[in-house]
XYZ file of N, CA and C in Angstrom:
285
model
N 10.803 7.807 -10.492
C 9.817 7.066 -11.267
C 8.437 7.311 -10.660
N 7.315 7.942 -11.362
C 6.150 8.232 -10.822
C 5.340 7.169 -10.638
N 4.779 6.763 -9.389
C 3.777 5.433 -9.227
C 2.927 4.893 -10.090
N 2.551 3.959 -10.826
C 1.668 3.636 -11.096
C -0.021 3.284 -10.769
N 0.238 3.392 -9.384
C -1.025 3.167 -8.246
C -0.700 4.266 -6.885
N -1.888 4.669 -6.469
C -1.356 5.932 -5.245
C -2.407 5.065 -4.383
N -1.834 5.161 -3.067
C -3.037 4.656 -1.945
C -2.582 5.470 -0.629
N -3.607 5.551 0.309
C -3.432 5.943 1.266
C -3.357 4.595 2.415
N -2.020 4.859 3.109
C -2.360 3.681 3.949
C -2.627 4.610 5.621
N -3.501 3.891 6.115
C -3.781 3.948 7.587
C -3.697 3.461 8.900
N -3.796 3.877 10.158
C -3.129 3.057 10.989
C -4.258 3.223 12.363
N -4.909 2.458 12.936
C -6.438 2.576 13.872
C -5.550 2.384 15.353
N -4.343 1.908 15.422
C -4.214 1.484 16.380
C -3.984 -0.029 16.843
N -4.489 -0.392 15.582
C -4.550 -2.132 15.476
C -3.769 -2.815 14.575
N -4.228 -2.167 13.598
C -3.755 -2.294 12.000
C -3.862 -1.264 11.251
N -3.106 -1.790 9.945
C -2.746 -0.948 8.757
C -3.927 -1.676 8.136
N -4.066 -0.349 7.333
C -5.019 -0.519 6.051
C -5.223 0.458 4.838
N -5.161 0.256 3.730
C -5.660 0.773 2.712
C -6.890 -0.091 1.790
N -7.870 0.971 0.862
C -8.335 0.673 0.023
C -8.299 0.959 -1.517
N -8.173 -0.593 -2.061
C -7.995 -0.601 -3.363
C -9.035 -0.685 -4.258
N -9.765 -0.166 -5.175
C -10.756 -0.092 -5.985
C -12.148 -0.397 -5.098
N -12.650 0.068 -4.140
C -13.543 0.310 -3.264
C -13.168 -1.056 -2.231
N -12.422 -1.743 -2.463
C -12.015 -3.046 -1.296
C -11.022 -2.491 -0.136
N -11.522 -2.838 0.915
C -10.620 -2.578 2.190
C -9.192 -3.696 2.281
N -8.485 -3.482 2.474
C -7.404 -4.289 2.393
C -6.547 -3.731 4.369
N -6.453 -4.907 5.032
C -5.858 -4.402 6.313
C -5.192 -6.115 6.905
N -4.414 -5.197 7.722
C -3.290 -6.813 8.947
C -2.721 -5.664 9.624
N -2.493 -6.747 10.713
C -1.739 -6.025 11.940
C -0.566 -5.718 11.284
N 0.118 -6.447 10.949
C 1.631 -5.893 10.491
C 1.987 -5.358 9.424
N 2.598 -4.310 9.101
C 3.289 -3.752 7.724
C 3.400 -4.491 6.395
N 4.363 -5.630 6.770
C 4.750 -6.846 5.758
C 3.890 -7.126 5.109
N 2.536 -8.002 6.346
C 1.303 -8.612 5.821
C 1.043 -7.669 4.864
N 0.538 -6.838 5.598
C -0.350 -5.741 3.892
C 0.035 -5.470 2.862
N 1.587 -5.415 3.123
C 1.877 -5.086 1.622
C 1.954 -6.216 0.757
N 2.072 -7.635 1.251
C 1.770 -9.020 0.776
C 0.544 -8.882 0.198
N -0.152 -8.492 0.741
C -2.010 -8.119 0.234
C -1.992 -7.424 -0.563
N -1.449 -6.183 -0.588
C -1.999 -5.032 -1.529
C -0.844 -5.720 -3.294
N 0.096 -6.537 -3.097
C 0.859 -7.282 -4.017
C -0.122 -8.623 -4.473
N -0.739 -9.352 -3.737
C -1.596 -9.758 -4.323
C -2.655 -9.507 -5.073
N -3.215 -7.971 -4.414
C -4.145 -7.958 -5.571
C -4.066 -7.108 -6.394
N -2.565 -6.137 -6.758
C -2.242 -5.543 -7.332
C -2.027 -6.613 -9.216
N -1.685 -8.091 -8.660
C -1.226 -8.911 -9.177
C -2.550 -9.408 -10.270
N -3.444 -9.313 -9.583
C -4.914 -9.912 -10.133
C -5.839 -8.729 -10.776
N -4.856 -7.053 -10.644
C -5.724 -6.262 -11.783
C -5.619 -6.268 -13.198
N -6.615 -6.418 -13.894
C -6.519 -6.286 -15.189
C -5.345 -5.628 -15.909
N -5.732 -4.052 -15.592
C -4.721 -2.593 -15.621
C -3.699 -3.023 -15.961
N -3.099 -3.691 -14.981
C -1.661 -3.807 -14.924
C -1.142 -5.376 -15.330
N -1.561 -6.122 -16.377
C -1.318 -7.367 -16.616
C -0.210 -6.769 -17.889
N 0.354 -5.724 -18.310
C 0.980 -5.565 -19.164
C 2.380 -4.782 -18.919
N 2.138 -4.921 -17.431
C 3.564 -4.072 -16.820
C 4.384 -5.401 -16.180
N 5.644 -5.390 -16.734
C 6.595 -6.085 -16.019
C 6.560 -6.102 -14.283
N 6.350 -4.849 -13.826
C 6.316 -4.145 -11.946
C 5.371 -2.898 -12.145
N 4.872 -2.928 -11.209
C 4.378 -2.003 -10.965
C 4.585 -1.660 -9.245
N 4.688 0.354 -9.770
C 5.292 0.750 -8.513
C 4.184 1.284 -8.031
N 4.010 0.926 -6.633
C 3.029 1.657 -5.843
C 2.964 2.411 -4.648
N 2.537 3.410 -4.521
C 2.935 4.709 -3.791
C 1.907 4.664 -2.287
N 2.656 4.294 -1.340
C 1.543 4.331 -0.163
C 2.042 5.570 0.975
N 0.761 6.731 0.766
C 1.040 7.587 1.037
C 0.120 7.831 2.939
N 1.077 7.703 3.985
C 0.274 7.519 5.347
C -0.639 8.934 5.426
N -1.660 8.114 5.776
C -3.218 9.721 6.301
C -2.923 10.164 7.833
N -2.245 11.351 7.514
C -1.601 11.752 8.730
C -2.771 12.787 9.553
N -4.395 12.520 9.022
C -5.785 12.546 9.933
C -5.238 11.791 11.215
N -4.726 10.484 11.252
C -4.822 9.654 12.465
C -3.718 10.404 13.598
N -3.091 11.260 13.359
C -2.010 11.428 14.053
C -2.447 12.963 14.429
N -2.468 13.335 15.826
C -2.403 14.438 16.605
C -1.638 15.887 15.718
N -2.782 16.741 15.510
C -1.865 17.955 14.408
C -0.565 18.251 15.461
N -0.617 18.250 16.270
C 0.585 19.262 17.414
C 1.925 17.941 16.886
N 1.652 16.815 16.703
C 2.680 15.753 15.597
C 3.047 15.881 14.797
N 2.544 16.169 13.526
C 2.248 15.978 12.443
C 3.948 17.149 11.926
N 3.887 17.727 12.281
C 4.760 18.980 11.968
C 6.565 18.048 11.965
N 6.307 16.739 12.738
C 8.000 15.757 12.763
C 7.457 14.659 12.072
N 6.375 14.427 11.554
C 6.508 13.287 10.682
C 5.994 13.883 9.246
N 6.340 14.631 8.499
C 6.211 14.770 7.171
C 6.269 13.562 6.391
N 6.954 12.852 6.255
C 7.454 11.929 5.319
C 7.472 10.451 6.215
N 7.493 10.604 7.400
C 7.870 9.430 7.842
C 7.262 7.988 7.530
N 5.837 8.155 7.480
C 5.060 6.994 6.844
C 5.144 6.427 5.407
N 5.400 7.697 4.630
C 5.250 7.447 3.042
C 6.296 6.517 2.622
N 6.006 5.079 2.011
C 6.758 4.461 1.443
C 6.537 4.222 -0.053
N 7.308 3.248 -1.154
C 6.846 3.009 -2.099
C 6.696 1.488 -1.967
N 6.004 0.478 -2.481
C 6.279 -1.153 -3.072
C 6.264 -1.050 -4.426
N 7.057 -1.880 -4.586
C 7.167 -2.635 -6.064
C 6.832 -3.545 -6.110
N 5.929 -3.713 -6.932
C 5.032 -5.562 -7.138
C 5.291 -6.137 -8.611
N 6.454 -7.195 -8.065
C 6.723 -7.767 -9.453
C 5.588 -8.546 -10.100
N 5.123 -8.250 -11.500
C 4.148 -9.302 -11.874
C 4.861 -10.487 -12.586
N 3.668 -11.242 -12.227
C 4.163 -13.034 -12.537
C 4.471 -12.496 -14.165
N 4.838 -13.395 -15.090
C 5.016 -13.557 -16.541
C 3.775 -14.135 -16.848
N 3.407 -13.711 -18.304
C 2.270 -14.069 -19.031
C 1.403 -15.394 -18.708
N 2.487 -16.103 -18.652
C 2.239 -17.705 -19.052
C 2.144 -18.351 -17.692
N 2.564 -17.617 -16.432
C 2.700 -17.946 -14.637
C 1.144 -18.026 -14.424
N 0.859 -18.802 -13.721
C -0.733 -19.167 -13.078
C -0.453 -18.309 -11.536
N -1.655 -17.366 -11.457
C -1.394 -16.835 -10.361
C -2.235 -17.627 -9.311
N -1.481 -17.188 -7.809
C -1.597 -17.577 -6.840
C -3.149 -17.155 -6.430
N -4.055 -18.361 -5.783
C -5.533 -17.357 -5.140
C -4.848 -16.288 -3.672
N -6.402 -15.457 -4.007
C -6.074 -14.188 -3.017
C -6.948 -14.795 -1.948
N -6.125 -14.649 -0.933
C -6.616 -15.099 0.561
C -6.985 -14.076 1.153
């Protein structure tokens, strides 16, 4: 199933982060962000007519040493699925 949303996610050393429609989105932990990037995947217009939307977070393997890079092909790249609320559901504020 081809993504509906592509992002690059990144990693400083601290935290993960990607940006969504020129907004920085970042947390120390994995979970957190993708809680984030589901929240405000939740609050785009775009996608108020998709049951889920799948989203493709593809790691910027810039941060990682080239002489690396050659054993982690794939290792970062995950997908989320962000179920959207139903029509009539009051969404949650974005924190």
């Amino acid at each position: 199933m081809a993504a509906d949303l592509e992002l690059t996610l990144s990693f400083d050393g601290e935290c993960w982060s990607t940006v969504i429609d020129g907004h920085t989105f970042s947390a120390a932990e994995l979970p957190e962000l993708e809680n984030r990037i589901a929240q405000a995947v939740r609050h785009m217009a775009r996608f108020q007519d998709h049951p889920c939307v799948q989203v493709w977070l593809g790691f910027d393997f810039d941060v990682i040493p080239t002489w690396l890079r050659q054993y982690h092909s794939h290792y970062f790249n995950s997908r989320l699925q962000v179920t959207m609320p139903s029509a009539n559901a009051e969404l949650p504020a974005v924190t």
